[in-house]
Tab-separated table of N, CA and C in Angstrom:
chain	number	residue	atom	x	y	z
N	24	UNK	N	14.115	12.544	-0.314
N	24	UNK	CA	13.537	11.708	0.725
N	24	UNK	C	12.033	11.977	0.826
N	25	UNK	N	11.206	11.046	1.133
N	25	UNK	CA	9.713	11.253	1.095
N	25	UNK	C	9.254	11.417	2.514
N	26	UNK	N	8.284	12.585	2.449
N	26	UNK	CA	7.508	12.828	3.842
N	26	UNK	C	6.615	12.064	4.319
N	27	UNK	N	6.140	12.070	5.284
N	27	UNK	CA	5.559	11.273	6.108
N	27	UNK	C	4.562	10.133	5.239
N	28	UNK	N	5.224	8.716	4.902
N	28	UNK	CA	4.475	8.039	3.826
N	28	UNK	C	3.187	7.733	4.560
N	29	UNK	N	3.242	7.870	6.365
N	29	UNK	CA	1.643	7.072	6.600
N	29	UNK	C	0.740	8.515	6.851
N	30	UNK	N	1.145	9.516	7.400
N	30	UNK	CA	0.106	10.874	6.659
N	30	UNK	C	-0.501	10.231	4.947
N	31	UNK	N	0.798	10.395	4.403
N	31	UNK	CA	0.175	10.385	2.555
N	31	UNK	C	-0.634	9.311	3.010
N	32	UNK	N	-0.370	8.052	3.634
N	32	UNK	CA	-1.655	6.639	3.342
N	32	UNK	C	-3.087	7.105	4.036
N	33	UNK	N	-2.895	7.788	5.119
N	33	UNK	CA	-4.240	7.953	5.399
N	33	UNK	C	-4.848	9.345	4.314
N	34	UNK	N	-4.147	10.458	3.580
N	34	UNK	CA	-4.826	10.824	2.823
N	34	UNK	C	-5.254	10.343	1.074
N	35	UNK	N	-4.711	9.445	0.984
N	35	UNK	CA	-4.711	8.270	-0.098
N	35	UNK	C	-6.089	7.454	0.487
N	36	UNK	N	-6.102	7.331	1.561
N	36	UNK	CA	-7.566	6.363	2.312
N	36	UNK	C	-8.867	7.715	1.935
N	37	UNK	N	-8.997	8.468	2.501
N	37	UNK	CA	-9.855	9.563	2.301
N	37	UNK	C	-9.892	9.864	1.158
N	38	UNK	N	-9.150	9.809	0.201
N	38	UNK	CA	-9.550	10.280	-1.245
N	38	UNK	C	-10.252	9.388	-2.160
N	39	UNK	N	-10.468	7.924	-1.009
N	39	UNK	CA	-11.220	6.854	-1.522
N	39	UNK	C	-12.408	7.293	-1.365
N	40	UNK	N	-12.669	7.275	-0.191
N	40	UNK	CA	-13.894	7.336	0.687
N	40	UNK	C	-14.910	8.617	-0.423
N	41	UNK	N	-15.940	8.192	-0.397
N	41	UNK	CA	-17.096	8.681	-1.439
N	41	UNK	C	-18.395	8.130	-1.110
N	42	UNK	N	-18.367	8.217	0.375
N	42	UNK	CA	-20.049	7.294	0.909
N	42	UNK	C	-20.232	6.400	0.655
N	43	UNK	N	-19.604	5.890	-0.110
N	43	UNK	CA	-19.746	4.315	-0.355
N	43	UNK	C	-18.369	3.298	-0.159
N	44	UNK	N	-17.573	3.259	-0.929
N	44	UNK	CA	-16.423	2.846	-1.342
N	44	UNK	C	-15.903	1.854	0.330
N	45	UNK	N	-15.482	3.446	1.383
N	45	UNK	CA	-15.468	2.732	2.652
N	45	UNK	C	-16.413	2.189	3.137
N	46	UNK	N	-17.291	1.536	3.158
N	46	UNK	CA	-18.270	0.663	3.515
N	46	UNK	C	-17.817	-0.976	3.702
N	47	UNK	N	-17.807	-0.614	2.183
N	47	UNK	CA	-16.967	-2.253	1.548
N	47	UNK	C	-16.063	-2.238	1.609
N	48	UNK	N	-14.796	-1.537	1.275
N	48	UNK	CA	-13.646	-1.396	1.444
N	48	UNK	C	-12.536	-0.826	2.660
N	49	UNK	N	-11.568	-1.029	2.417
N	49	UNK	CA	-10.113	-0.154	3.311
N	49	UNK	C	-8.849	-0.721	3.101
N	50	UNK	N	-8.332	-0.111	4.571
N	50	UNK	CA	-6.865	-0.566	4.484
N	50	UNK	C	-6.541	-1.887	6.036
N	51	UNK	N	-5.986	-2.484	5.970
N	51	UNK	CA	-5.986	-3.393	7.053
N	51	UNK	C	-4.354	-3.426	7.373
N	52	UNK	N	-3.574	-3.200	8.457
N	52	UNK	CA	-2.435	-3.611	8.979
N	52	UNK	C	-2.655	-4.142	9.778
N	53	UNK	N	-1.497	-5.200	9.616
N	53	UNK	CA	-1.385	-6.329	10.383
N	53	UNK	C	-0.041	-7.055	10.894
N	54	UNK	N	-0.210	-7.733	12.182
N	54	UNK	CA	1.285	-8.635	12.565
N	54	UNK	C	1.327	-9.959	11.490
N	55	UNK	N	2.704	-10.300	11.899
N	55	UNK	CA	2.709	-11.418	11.179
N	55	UNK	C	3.581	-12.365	12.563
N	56	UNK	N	3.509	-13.245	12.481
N	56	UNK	CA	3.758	-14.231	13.894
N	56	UNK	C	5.799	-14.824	13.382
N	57	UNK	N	5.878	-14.222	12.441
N	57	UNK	CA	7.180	-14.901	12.034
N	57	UNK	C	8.138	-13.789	12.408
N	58	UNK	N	8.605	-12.667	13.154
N	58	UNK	CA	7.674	-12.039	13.036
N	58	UNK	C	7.879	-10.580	11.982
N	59	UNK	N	6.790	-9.940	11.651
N	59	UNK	CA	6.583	-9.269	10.093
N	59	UNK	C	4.935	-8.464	10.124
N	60	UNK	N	5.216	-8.013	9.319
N	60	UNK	CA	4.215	-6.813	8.949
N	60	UNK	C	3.159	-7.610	7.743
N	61	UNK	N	1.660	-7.109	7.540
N	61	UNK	CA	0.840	-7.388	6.542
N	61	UNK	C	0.330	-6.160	6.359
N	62	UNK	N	0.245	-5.646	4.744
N	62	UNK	CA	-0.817	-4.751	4.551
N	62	UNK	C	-1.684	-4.995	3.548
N	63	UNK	N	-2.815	-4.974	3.752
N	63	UNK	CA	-3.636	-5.160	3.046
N	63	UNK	C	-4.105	-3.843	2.411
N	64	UNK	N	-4.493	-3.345	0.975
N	64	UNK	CA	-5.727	-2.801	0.569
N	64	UNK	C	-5.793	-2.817	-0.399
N	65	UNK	N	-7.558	-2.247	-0.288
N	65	UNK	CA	-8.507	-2.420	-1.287
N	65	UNK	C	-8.654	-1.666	-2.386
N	66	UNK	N	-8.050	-2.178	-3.824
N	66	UNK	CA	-8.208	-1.298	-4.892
N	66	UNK	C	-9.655	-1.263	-5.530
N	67	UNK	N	-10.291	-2.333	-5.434
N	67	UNK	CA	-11.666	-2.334	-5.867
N	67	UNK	C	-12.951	-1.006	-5.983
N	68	UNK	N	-12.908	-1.178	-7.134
N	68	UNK	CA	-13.717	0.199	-6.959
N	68	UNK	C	-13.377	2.043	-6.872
N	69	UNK	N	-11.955	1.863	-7.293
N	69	UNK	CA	-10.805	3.028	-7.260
N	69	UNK	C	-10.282	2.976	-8.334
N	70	UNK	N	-9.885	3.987	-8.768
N	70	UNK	CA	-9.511	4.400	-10.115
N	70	UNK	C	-7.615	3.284	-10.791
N	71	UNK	N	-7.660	2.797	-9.367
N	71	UNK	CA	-6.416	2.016	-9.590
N	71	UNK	C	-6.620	0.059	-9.862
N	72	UNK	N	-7.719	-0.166	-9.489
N	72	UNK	CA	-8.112	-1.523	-9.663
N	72	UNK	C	-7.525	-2.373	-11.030
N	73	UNK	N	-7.538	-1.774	-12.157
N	73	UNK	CA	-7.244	-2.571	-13.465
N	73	UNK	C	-5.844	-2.260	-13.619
N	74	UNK	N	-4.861	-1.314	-12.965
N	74	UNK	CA	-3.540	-1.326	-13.600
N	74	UNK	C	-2.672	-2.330	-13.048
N	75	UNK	N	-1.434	-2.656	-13.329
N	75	UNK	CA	-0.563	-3.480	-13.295
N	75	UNK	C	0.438	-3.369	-12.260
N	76	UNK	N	0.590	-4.606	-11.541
N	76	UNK	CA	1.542	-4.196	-10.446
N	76	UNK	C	2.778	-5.270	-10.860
N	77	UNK	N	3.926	-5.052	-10.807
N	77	UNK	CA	4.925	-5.791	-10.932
N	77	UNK	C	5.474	-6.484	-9.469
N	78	UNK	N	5.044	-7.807	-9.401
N	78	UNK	CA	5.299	-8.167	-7.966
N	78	UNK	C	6.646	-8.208	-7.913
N	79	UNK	N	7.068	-7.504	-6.238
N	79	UNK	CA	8.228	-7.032	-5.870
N	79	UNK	C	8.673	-8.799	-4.648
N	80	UNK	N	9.729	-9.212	-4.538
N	80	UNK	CA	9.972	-10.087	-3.867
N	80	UNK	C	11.544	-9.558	-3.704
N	81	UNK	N	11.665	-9.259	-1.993
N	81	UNK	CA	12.963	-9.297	-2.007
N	81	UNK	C	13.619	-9.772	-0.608
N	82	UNK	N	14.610	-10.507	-0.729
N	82	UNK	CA	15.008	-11.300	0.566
N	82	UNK	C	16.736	-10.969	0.630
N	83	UNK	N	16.553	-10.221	1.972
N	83	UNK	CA	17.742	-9.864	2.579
N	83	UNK	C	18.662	-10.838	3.286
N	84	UNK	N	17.735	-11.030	4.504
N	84	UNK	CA	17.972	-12.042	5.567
N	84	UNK	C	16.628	-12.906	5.999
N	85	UNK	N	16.192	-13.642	6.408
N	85	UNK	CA	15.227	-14.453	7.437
N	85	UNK	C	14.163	-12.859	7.977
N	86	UNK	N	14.708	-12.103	8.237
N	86	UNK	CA	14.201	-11.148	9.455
N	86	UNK	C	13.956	-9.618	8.273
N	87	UNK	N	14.507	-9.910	7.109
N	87	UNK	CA	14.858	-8.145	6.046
N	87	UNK	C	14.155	-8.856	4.825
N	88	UNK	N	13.031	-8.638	5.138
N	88	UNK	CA	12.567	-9.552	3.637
N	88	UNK	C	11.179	-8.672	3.463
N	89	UNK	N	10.395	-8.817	1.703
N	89	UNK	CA	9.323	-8.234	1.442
N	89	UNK	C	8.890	-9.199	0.138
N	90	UNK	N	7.616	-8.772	0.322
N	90	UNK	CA	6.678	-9.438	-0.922
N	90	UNK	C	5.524	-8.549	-0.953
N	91	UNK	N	5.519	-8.516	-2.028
N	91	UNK	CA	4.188	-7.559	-2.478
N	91	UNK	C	3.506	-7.647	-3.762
N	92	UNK	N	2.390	-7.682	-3.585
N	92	UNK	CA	2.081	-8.152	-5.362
N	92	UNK	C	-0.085	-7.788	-4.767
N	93	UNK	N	-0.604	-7.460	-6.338
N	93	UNK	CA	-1.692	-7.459	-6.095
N	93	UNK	C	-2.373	-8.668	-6.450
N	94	UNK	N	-3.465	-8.982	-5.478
N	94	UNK	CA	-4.180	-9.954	-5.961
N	94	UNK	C	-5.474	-10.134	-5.549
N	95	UNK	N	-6.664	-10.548	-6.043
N	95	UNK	CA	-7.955	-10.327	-5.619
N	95	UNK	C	-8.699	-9.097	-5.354
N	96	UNK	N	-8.040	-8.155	-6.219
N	96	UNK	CA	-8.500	-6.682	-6.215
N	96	UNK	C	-7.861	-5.981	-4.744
N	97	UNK	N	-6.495	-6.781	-4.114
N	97	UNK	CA	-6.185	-6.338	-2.920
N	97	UNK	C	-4.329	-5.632	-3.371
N	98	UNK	N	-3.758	-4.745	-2.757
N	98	UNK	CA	-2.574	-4.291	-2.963
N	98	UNK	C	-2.094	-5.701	-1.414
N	99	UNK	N	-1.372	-6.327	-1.689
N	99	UNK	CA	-0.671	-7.459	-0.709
N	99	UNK	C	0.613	-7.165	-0.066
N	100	UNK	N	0.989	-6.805	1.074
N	100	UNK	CA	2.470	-6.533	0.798
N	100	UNK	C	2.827	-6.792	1.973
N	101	UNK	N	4.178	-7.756	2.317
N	101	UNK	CA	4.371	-8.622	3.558
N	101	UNK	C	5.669	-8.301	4.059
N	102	UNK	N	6.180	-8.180	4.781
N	102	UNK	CA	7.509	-7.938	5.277
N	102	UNK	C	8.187	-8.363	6.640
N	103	UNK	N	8.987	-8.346	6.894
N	103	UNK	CA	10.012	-8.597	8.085
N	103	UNK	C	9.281	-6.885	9.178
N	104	UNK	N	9.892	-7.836	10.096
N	104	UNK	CA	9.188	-6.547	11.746
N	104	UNK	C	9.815	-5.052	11.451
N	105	UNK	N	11.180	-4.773	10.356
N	105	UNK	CA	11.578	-3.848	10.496
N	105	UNK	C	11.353	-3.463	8.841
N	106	UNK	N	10.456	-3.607	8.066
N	106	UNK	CA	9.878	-3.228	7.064
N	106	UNK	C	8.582	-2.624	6.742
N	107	UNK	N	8.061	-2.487	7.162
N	107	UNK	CA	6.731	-1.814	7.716
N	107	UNK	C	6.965	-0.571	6.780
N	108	UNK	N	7.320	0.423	6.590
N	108	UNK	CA	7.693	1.894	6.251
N	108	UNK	C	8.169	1.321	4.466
N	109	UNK	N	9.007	0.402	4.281
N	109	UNK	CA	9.276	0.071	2.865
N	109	UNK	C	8.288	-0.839	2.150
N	110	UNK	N	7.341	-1.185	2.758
N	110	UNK	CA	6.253	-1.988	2.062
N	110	UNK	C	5.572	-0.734	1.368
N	111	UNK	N	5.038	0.105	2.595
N	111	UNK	CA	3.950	1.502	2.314
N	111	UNK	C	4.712	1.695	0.760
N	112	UNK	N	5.945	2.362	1.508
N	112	UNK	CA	6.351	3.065	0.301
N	112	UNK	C	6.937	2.498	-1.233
N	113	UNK	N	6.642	1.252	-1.302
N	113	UNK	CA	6.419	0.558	-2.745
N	113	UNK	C	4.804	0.698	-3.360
N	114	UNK	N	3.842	0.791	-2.438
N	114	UNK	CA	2.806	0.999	-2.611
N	114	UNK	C	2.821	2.348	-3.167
N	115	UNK	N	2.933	3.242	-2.441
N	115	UNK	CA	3.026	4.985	-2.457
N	115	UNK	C	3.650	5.396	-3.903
N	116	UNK	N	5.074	4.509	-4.185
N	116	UNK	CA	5.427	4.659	-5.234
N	116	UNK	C	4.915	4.217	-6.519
N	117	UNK	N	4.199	2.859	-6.465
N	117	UNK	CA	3.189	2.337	-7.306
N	117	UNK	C	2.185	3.508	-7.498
N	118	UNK	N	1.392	4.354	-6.801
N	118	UNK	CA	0.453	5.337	-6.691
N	118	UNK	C	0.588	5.979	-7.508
N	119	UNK	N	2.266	6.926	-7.203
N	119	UNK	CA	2.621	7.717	-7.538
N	119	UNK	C	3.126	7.729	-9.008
N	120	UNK	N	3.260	6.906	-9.766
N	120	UNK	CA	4.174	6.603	-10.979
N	120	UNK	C	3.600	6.188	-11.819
N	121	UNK	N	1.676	6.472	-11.768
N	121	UNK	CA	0.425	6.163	-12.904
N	121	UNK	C	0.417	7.416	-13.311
N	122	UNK	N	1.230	7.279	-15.329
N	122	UNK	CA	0.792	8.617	-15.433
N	122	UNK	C	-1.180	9.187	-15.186
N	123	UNK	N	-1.965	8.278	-15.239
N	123	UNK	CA	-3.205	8.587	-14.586
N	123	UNK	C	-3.584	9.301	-13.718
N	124	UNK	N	-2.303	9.629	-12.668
N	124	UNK	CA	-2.606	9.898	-11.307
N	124	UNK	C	-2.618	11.634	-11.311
N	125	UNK	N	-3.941	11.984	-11.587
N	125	UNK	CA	-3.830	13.846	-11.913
N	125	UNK	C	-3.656	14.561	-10.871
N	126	UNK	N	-4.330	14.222	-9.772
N	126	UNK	CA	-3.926	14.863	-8.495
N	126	UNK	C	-3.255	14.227	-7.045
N	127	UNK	N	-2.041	15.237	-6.861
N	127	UNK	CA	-1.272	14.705	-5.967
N	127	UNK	C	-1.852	14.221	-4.479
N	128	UNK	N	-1.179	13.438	-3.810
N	128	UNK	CA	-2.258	13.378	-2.510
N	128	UNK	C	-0.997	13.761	-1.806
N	129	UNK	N	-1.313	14.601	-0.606
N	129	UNK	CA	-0.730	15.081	0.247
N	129	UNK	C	0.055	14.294	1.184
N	130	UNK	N	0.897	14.413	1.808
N	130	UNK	CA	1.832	13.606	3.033
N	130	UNK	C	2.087	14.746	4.206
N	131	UNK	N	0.990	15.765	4.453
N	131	UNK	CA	1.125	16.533	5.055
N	131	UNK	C	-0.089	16.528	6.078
N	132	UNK	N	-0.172	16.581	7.156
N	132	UNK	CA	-1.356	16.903	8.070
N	132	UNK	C	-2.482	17.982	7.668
């Protein structure tokens, strides 16, 4: 089972940040009026921008549903009100599963 995936996102955010990067960039959560979760972020300019994301689409019910896919240099990922936690962690797992990725990022305070 994975530890705290939004600790790991905010230290995944900071390992961006390089005086510049957050300026232009971040992470954006958001409602969705249907109603559902949005997350937005910004690969641009991060060592993850050019790799490949396999867009995930999956529909439970009306209310248990996800979409996620990158596009416009953005990680996209949409869900039902009680998906919030399984969007992150398709992301997290995308992160996690570049053999590229040399150092671990923490999910710990």
């Amino acid at each position: 089972m994975k530890n705290n995936s939004f600790i790991w996102l905010q230290n995944w955010y900071r390992s961006q940040c390089d005086g510049e990067w957050e300026h232009t960039y971040g992470i954006e959560i958001k409602t969705l009026d249907n109603p559902g979760w949005l997350i937005l972020i910004d690969l641009l300019e991060t060592e993850f921008e050019d790799y490949k994301f396999d867009e995930v689409k999956i529909k439970r019910s009306d209310n248990d549903w996800i979409s996620c896919l990158l596009k416009n240099g953005k990680f996209q990922g949409a869900g039902g009100s009680l998906n919030l936690l399984e969007i992150l962690n398709i992301f997290r797992d995308w992160v996690e599963s570049k053999d590229w990725h040399h150092e671990e990022i923490d999910d710990k305070e």
